[in-house]
Coordinates of C-alpha atoms and ligand atoms in Angstrom, one line a residue:
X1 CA 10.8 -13.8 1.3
X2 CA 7.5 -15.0 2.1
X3 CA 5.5 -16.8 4.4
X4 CA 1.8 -18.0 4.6
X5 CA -1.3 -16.2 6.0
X6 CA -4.3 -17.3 6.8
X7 CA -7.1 -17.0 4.5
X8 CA -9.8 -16.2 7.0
X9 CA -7.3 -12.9 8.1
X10 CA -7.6 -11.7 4.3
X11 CA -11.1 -11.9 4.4
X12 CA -11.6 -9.7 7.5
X13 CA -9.1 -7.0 5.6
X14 CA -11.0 -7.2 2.6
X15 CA -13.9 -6.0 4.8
X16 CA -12.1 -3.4 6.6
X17 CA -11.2 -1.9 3.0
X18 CA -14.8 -1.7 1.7
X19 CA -15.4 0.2 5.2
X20 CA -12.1 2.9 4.5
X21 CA -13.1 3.9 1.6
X22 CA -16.3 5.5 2.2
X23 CA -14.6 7.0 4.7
X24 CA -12.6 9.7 3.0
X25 CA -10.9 10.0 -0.5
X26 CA -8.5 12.1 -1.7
X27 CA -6.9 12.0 -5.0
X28 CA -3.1 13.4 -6.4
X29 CA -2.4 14.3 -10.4
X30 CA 0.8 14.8 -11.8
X31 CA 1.0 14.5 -15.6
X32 CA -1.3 11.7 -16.9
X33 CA -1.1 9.8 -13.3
X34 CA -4.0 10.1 -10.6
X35 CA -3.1 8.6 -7.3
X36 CA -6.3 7.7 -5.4
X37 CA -7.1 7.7 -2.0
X38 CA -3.1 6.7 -0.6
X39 CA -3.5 5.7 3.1
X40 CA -1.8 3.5 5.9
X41 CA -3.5 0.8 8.4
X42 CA -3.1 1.7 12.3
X43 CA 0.0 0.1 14.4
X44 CA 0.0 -1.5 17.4
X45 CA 2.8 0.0 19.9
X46 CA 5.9 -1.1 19.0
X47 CA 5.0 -2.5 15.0
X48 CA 7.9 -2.1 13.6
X49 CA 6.5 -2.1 10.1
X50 CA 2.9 -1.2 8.6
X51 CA 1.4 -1.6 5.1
X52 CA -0.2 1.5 2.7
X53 CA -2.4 0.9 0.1
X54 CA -3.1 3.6 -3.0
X55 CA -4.8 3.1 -6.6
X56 CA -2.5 4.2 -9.2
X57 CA -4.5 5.5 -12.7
X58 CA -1.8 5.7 -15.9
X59 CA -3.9 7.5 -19.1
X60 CA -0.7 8.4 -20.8
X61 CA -0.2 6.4 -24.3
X62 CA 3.4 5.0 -22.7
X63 CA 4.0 3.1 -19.7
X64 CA 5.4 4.2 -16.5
X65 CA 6.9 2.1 -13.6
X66 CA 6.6 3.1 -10.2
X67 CA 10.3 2.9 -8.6
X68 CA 9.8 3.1 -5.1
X69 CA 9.0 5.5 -2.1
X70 CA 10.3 7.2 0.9
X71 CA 8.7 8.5 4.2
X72 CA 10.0 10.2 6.9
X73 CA 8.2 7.7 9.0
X74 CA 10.1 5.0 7.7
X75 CA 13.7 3.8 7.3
X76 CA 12.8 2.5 4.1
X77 CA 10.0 1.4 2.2
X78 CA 9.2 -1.5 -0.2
X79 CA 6.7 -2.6 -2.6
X80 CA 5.1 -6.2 -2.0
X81 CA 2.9 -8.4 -4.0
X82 CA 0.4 -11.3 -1.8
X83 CA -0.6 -14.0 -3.9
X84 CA -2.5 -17.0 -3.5
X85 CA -0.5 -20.4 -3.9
X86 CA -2.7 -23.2 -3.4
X87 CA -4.9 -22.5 -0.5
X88 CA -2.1 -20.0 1.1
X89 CA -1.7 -17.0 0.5
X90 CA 2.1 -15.5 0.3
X91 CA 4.0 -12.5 -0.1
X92 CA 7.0 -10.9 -1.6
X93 CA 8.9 -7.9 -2.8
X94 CA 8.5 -6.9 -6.4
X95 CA 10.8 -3.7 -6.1
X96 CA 9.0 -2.1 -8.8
X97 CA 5.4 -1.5 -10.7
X98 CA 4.8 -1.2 -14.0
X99 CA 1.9 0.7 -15.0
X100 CA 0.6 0.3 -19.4
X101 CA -1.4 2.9 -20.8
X102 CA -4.8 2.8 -19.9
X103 CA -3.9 0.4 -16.6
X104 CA -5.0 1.0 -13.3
X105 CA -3.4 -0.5 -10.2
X106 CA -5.3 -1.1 -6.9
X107 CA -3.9 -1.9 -3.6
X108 CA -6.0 -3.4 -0.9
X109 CA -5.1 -5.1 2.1
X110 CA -5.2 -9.3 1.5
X111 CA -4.4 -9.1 -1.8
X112 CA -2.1 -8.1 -4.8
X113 CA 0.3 -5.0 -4.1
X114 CA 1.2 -3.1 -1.2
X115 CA 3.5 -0.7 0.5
X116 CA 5.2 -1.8 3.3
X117 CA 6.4 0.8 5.6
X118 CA 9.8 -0.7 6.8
X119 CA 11.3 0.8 10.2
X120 CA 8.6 3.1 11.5
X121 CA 9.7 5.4 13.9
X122 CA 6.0 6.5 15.6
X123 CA 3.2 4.4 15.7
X124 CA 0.4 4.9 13.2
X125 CA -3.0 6.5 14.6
X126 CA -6.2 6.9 13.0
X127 CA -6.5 10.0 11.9
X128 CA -2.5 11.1 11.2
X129 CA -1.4 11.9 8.1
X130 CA 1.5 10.4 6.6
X131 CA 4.0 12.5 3.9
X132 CA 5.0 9.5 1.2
X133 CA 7.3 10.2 -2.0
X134 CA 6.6 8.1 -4.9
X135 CA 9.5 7.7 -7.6
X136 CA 8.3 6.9 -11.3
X137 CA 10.5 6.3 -14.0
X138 CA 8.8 9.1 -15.9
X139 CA 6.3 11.1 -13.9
X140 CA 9.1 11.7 -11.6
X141 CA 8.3 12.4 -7.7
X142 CA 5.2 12.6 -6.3
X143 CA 4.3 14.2 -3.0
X144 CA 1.4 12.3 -1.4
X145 CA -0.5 11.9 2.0
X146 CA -1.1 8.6 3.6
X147 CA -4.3 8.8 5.6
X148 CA -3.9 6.4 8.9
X149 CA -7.2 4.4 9.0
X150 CA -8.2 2.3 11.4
X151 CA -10.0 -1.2 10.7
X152 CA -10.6 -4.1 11.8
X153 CA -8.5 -6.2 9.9
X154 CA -5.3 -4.0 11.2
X155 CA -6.5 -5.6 14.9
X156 CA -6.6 -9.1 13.4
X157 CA -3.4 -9.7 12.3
X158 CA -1.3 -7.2 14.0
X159 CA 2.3 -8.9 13.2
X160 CA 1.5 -9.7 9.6
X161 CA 4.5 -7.8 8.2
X162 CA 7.2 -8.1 11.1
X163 CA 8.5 -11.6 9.7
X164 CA 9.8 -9.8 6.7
Ligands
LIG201 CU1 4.3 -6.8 2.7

């Protein structure tokens, strides 16, 4: 599914990200993966889904695929793509991420992959900290910690994942 967004919104995101990130990091190894810096935009009361963002490092000599995720915060949670088509900019569920040797994945708000948090069950505050399992096909499990971060993009498009 997908539906079109407004380029000026990705823009302001884009901004908010540049802010986060000096904020805090925080970093998770397991094997030859690093997870950097995994963290969650703010909610507005009643959201009933929010996005996560996390860099995913792979310096193993095989590839990897990330699987999926669970969070007790969530029912469920997926893994999106946004891409530009033309002048808008779209998004959809890829299910899974492949990760080559050597490859490094970034997610960012506006762009490219995130996680969606589907079904939250509390409303996301600056400053909580969110538990997050990621599945890969052969790292296994990994335990991670979302960091809620507020930004300004998360105020500027507050419904951006409830058509899903
Ligand atoms: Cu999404």
């Amino acid at each position: 599914m997908s539906f079109p967004l407004s380029l000026r919104h990705g823009a302001t995101l884009l901004a908010g990200l540049a802010l986060s990130f000096a904020v805090q990091a925080h970093e998770y190894k397991i094997g030859e993966l690093t997870v950097e810096h995994p963290w969650a935009r703010t909610t507005v009361p009643g959201q009933p889904a929010g996005g996560a963002y996390l860099n995913i490092e792979n310096k193993s000599t095989h590839s990897d695929k990330l699987l999926g995720a669970t969070s007790p915060a969530a029912k469920s949670v997926e893994i999106h793509t946004m891409s530009m088509d033309g002048n808008v900019m779209k998004m959809r569920e890829v299910g899974t991420i492949e990760i080559k040797p050597s490859e490094k994945i970034t997610m960012q708000p506006g762009n490219g992959y995130h996680i969606m948090l589907m079904g939250l069950s509390q409303q996301l505050k600056a400053g909580d900290k969110i538990p997050l399992t990621l599945s890969f096909e052969k790292g296994g499990k990994i335990d991670v910690m979302l960091f809620v971060e507020d930004n300004n993009g998360a105020k500027a498009m507050p419904m951006d994942h409830v058509q899903h």
